[in-house]
Short mmCIF file of N, CA and C in Angstrom, two decimals:
data_model
loop_
_atom_site.label_atom_id
_atom_site.label_comp_id
_atom_site.label_asym_id
_atom_site.label_seq_id
_atom_site.Cartn_x
_atom_site.Cartn_y
_atom_site.Cartn_z
N MET A 7 -16.36 -8.05 -12.88
CA MET A 7 -17.04 -7.10 -12.02
C MET A 7 -17.99 -7.84 -11.09
N ARG A 8 -18.08 -7.42 -9.88
CA ARG A 8 -18.92 -8.08 -8.87
C ARG A 8 -20.32 -7.45 -8.81
N LEU A 9 -21.27 -8.24 -8.38
CA LEU A 9 -22.62 -7.72 -8.19
C LEU A 9 -22.63 -6.75 -7.03
N ARG A 10 -23.50 -5.78 -7.06
CA ARG A 10 -23.55 -4.76 -6.01
C ARG A 10 -23.91 -5.32 -4.65
N ASN A 11 -24.83 -6.25 -4.56
CA ASN A 11 -25.29 -6.75 -3.28
C ASN A 11 -24.49 -7.94 -2.77
N GLN A 12 -23.48 -8.32 -3.49
CA GLN A 12 -22.65 -9.45 -3.07
C GLN A 12 -21.51 -8.93 -2.20
N SER A 13 -21.29 -9.58 -1.05
CA SER A 13 -20.19 -9.16 -0.19
C SER A 13 -18.91 -9.87 -0.61
N PHE A 14 -17.78 -9.22 -0.32
CA PHE A 14 -16.49 -9.80 -0.63
C PHE A 14 -15.47 -9.21 0.33
N THR A 15 -14.34 -9.86 0.43
CA THR A 15 -13.32 -9.45 1.39
C THR A 15 -12.52 -8.26 0.87
N LEU A 16 -11.76 -7.66 1.76
CA LEU A 16 -10.90 -6.56 1.38
C LEU A 16 -9.85 -7.02 0.37
N LEU A 17 -9.32 -8.22 0.56
CA LEU A 17 -8.34 -8.74 -0.39
C LEU A 17 -8.93 -8.93 -1.78
N GLN A 18 -10.19 -9.36 -1.85
CA GLN A 18 -10.86 -9.49 -3.14
C GLN A 18 -11.06 -8.12 -3.78
N ALA A 19 -11.42 -7.13 -2.98
CA ALA A 19 -11.59 -5.77 -3.50
C ALA A 19 -10.26 -5.23 -4.00
N ALA A 20 -9.19 -5.49 -3.26
CA ALA A 20 -7.87 -5.03 -3.66
C ALA A 20 -7.44 -5.66 -4.98
N ALA A 21 -7.77 -6.91 -5.16
CA ALA A 21 -7.41 -7.60 -6.40
C ALA A 21 -8.14 -7.00 -7.60
N ASP A 22 -9.34 -6.46 -7.39
CA ASP A 22 -10.13 -5.88 -8.47
C ASP A 22 -9.72 -4.45 -8.81
N SER A 23 -8.90 -3.84 -7.95
CA SER A 23 -8.51 -2.45 -8.17
C SER A 23 -6.99 -2.35 -8.22
N PRO A 24 -6.44 -1.85 -9.32
CA PRO A 24 -4.98 -1.73 -9.42
C PRO A 24 -4.38 -0.86 -8.31
N THR A 25 -5.07 0.20 -7.94
CA THR A 25 -4.57 1.09 -6.90
C THR A 25 -4.53 0.38 -5.55
N LEU A 26 -5.64 -0.28 -5.21
CA LEU A 26 -5.67 -1.02 -3.94
C LEU A 26 -4.70 -2.19 -3.95
N ALA A 27 -4.55 -2.83 -5.10
CA ALA A 27 -3.60 -3.95 -5.20
C ALA A 27 -2.18 -3.45 -4.94
N ARG A 28 -1.82 -2.30 -5.47
CA ARG A 28 -0.48 -1.73 -5.25
C ARG A 28 -0.28 -1.37 -3.78
N LEU A 29 -1.28 -0.76 -3.15
CA LEU A 29 -1.19 -0.42 -1.73
C LEU A 29 -1.07 -1.66 -0.86
N THR A 30 -1.81 -2.70 -1.20
CA THR A 30 -1.74 -3.96 -0.46
C THR A 30 -0.35 -4.57 -0.59
N ALA A 31 0.21 -4.53 -1.79
CA ALA A 31 1.55 -5.08 -2.02
C ALA A 31 2.60 -4.30 -1.24
N LEU A 32 2.48 -2.97 -1.21
CA LEU A 32 3.42 -2.15 -0.45
C LEU A 32 3.32 -2.42 1.05
N ALA A 33 2.10 -2.56 1.55
CA ALA A 33 1.92 -2.86 2.98
C ALA A 33 2.53 -4.21 3.33
N GLN A 34 2.34 -5.19 2.46
CA GLN A 34 2.91 -6.51 2.71
C GLN A 34 4.44 -6.46 2.66
N GLU A 35 4.98 -5.73 1.69
CA GLU A 35 6.44 -5.61 1.60
C GLU A 35 7.01 -4.91 2.84
N SER A 36 6.32 -3.89 3.32
CA SER A 36 6.78 -3.19 4.52
C SER A 36 6.80 -4.13 5.72
N ASN A 37 5.75 -4.93 5.86
CA ASN A 37 5.72 -5.91 6.96
C ASN A 37 6.82 -6.95 6.80
N ASP A 38 7.09 -7.38 5.56
CA ASP A 38 8.15 -8.35 5.30
C ASP A 38 9.52 -7.77 5.67
N ARG A 39 9.72 -6.50 5.37
CA ARG A 39 10.98 -5.84 5.73
C ARG A 39 11.16 -5.81 7.25
N LEU A 40 10.08 -5.48 7.95
CA LEU A 40 10.18 -5.43 9.41
C LEU A 40 10.51 -6.81 9.98
N LYS A 41 9.87 -7.84 9.46
CA LYS A 41 10.17 -9.20 9.90
C LYS A 41 11.64 -9.54 9.65
N ALA A 42 12.17 -9.08 8.53
CA ALA A 42 13.55 -9.40 8.15
C ALA A 42 14.57 -8.76 9.09
N VAL A 43 14.25 -7.59 9.64
CA VAL A 43 15.23 -6.90 10.49
C VAL A 43 14.98 -7.05 11.99
N LYS A 44 13.87 -7.65 12.38
CA LYS A 44 13.56 -7.77 13.81
C LYS A 44 14.67 -8.46 14.59
N GLY A 45 15.31 -9.45 13.99
CA GLY A 45 16.37 -10.16 14.67
C GLY A 45 17.58 -9.30 15.01
N LEU A 46 17.70 -8.15 14.34
CA LEU A 46 18.81 -7.23 14.61
C LEU A 46 18.49 -6.23 15.72
N MET A 47 17.25 -6.23 16.16
CA MET A 47 16.79 -5.28 17.18
C MET A 47 16.63 -5.99 18.52
N PRO A 48 16.81 -5.23 19.62
CA PRO A 48 16.53 -5.83 20.92
C PRO A 48 15.05 -6.25 21.00
N GLU A 49 14.82 -7.43 21.53
CA GLU A 49 13.45 -7.95 21.61
C GLU A 49 12.52 -7.03 22.37
N ALA A 50 13.05 -6.30 23.33
CA ALA A 50 12.21 -5.38 24.13
C ALA A 50 11.59 -4.27 23.27
N LEU A 51 12.17 -4.00 22.11
CA LEU A 51 11.65 -2.93 21.25
C LEU A 51 10.58 -3.40 20.28
N TRP A 52 10.48 -4.69 20.06
CA TRP A 52 9.61 -5.20 19.01
C TRP A 52 8.19 -4.66 19.09
N SER A 53 7.62 -4.60 20.28
CA SER A 53 6.23 -4.17 20.40
C SER A 53 6.07 -2.66 20.20
N ALA A 54 7.18 -1.93 20.17
CA ALA A 54 7.14 -0.47 20.04
C ALA A 54 7.33 -0.02 18.60
N ILE A 55 7.49 -0.98 17.67
CA ILE A 55 7.80 -0.63 16.28
C ILE A 55 6.76 -1.24 15.35
N LYS A 56 6.31 -0.43 14.39
CA LYS A 56 5.38 -0.91 13.37
C LYS A 56 5.92 -0.54 12.00
N ALA A 57 5.61 -1.36 11.03
CA ALA A 57 6.01 -1.09 9.65
C ALA A 57 5.21 0.10 9.13
N GLY A 58 5.90 0.99 8.46
CA GLY A 58 5.26 2.17 7.89
C GLY A 58 5.32 2.16 6.38
N PRO A 59 5.06 3.30 5.77
CA PRO A 59 4.99 3.38 4.32
C PRO A 59 6.36 3.26 3.65
N ILE A 60 6.33 2.79 2.41
CA ILE A 60 7.50 2.73 1.55
C ILE A 60 7.31 3.80 0.48
N GLU A 61 8.33 4.64 0.34
CA GLU A 61 8.28 5.70 -0.67
C GLU A 61 9.58 5.65 -1.47
N GLY A 62 9.53 4.99 -2.59
CA GLY A 62 10.73 4.83 -3.41
C GLY A 62 11.75 3.97 -2.69
N THR A 63 12.94 4.53 -2.44
CA THR A 63 13.98 3.77 -1.73
C THR A 63 14.02 4.10 -0.25
N SER A 64 13.04 4.86 0.21
CA SER A 64 12.95 5.22 1.63
C SER A 64 11.85 4.40 2.30
N TRP A 65 12.14 3.92 3.49
CA TRP A 65 11.18 3.12 4.25
C TRP A 65 10.97 3.79 5.60
N CYS A 66 9.75 3.84 6.06
CA CYS A 66 9.42 4.49 7.32
C CYS A 66 9.04 3.45 8.36
N LEU A 67 9.55 3.63 9.57
CA LEU A 67 9.14 2.83 10.72
C LEU A 67 8.40 3.74 11.68
N LEU A 68 7.29 3.25 12.20
CA LEU A 68 6.50 4.00 13.17
C LEU A 68 6.86 3.48 14.56
N VAL A 69 7.27 4.39 15.43
CA VAL A 69 7.70 4.00 16.77
C VAL A 69 6.89 4.76 17.80
N ASN A 70 6.87 4.23 19.03
CA ASN A 70 6.00 4.84 20.04
C ASN A 70 6.70 5.77 21.02
N SER A 71 8.01 6.00 20.85
CA SER A 71 8.69 6.93 21.75
C SER A 71 9.98 7.44 21.13
N ASN A 72 10.46 8.56 21.68
CA ASN A 72 11.72 9.12 21.23
C ASN A 72 12.89 8.19 21.56
N ALA A 73 12.80 7.47 22.67
CA ALA A 73 13.87 6.55 23.07
C ALA A 73 14.02 5.43 22.05
N VAL A 74 12.91 4.88 21.59
CA VAL A 74 12.95 3.83 20.57
C VAL A 74 13.52 4.40 19.28
N SER A 75 13.12 5.60 18.93
CA SER A 75 13.64 6.25 17.73
C SER A 75 15.15 6.43 17.81
N ALA A 76 15.66 6.85 18.97
CA ALA A 76 17.10 7.04 19.14
C ALA A 76 17.85 5.72 18.98
N LYS A 77 17.34 4.66 19.55
CA LYS A 77 17.99 3.35 19.43
C LYS A 77 18.00 2.89 17.97
N LEU A 78 16.90 3.07 17.27
CA LEU A 78 16.83 2.65 15.86
C LEU A 78 17.76 3.49 14.99
N ARG A 79 17.95 4.76 15.34
CA ARG A 79 18.91 5.58 14.58
C ARG A 79 20.31 4.98 14.71
N GLN A 80 20.63 4.46 15.90
CA GLN A 80 21.94 3.82 16.09
C GLN A 80 22.05 2.54 15.26
N LEU A 81 20.95 1.82 15.16
CA LEU A 81 20.95 0.54 14.45
C LEU A 81 20.74 0.66 12.95
N SER A 82 20.36 1.84 12.48
CA SER A 82 19.94 1.97 11.08
C SER A 82 21.01 1.56 10.06
N PRO A 83 22.31 1.82 10.26
CA PRO A 83 23.27 1.32 9.25
C PRO A 83 23.23 -0.20 9.11
N ALA A 84 23.13 -0.91 10.21
CA ALA A 84 23.05 -2.38 10.16
C ALA A 84 21.74 -2.83 9.53
N LEU A 85 20.65 -2.14 9.84
CA LEU A 85 19.35 -2.50 9.28
C LEU A 85 19.35 -2.31 7.76
N LEU A 86 19.91 -1.18 7.31
CA LEU A 86 19.97 -0.91 5.88
C LEU A 86 20.83 -1.95 5.16
N ALA A 87 21.97 -2.27 5.73
CA ALA A 87 22.85 -3.26 5.10
C ALA A 87 22.16 -4.62 5.01
N HIS A 88 21.44 -5.00 6.07
CA HIS A 88 20.74 -6.28 6.08
C HIS A 88 19.64 -6.31 5.02
N LEU A 89 18.88 -5.23 4.93
CA LEU A 89 17.81 -5.16 3.92
C LEU A 89 18.37 -5.26 2.51
N ARG A 90 19.48 -4.56 2.26
CA ARG A 90 20.10 -4.62 0.93
C ARG A 90 20.62 -6.03 0.64
N SER A 91 21.15 -6.70 1.67
CA SER A 91 21.65 -8.07 1.46
C SER A 91 20.51 -9.04 1.14
N LYS A 92 19.28 -8.68 1.53
CA LYS A 92 18.11 -9.51 1.23
C LYS A 92 17.45 -9.12 -0.09
N GLY A 93 18.03 -8.13 -0.79
CA GLY A 93 17.53 -7.77 -2.11
C GLY A 93 16.63 -6.55 -2.18
N TRP A 94 16.39 -5.89 -1.08
CA TRP A 94 15.56 -4.68 -1.10
C TRP A 94 16.42 -3.46 -1.37
N ASP A 95 15.95 -2.59 -2.22
CA ASP A 95 16.66 -1.35 -2.55
C ASP A 95 16.21 -0.26 -1.57
N VAL A 96 16.85 -0.24 -0.40
CA VAL A 96 16.51 0.73 0.64
C VAL A 96 17.74 1.58 0.91
N THR A 97 17.62 2.89 0.74
CA THR A 97 18.74 3.78 0.99
C THR A 97 18.57 4.60 2.26
N ALA A 98 17.34 4.64 2.80
CA ALA A 98 17.10 5.42 4.01
C ALA A 98 15.95 4.81 4.81
N ILE A 99 16.08 4.90 6.11
CA ILE A 99 14.99 4.52 7.02
C ILE A 99 14.58 5.77 7.77
N ARG A 100 13.34 6.15 7.58
CA ARG A 100 12.79 7.29 8.31
C ARG A 100 12.08 6.76 9.55
N LEU A 101 12.12 7.52 10.61
CA LEU A 101 11.46 7.13 11.86
C LEU A 101 10.43 8.17 12.22
N LYS A 102 9.24 7.73 12.51
CA LYS A 102 8.17 8.65 12.89
C LYS A 102 7.65 8.23 14.25
N VAL A 103 7.72 9.14 15.20
CA VAL A 103 7.24 8.87 16.55
C VAL A 103 5.74 9.15 16.59
N GLN A 104 4.99 8.14 17.00
CA GLN A 104 3.53 8.29 17.12
C GLN A 104 3.17 8.04 18.56
N MET A 105 3.06 9.09 19.32
CA MET A 105 2.72 8.97 20.72
C MET A 105 1.21 8.78 20.85
N LYS A 106 0.83 7.98 21.83
CA LYS A 106 -0.60 7.76 22.05
C LYS A 106 -1.22 9.02 22.64
N ALA A 107 -2.40 9.34 22.16
CA ALA A 107 -3.12 10.51 22.66
C ALA A 107 -3.66 10.19 24.06
N LYS A 108 -3.55 11.17 24.94
CA LYS A 108 -4.08 10.97 26.29
C LYS A 108 -5.57 11.28 26.30
N ALA A 109 -6.30 10.44 26.97
CA ALA A 109 -7.76 10.58 27.00
C ALA A 109 -8.22 11.68 27.91
#
């Protein structure tokens, strides 16, 4: 247990908490999955896609437009096959469009 007035990093806090440690591991795995499939996507899309949550065998990608979502729907069979070939048990890729709010 850490002293109250002692500062520590988020990673140290995550290591001390099983819940935070699990969330950190899931976030890292999601980022690893995205890195693994980026080569199958057009480079122009890379900046429009972010790794999202993992829920069981379903993985979510956060995209910034409907056009990017449509392209990823076309690519999803190849992405799923590639992820499975790398050892991840992924049966579905969900896509969530997150449009930027206008000021």
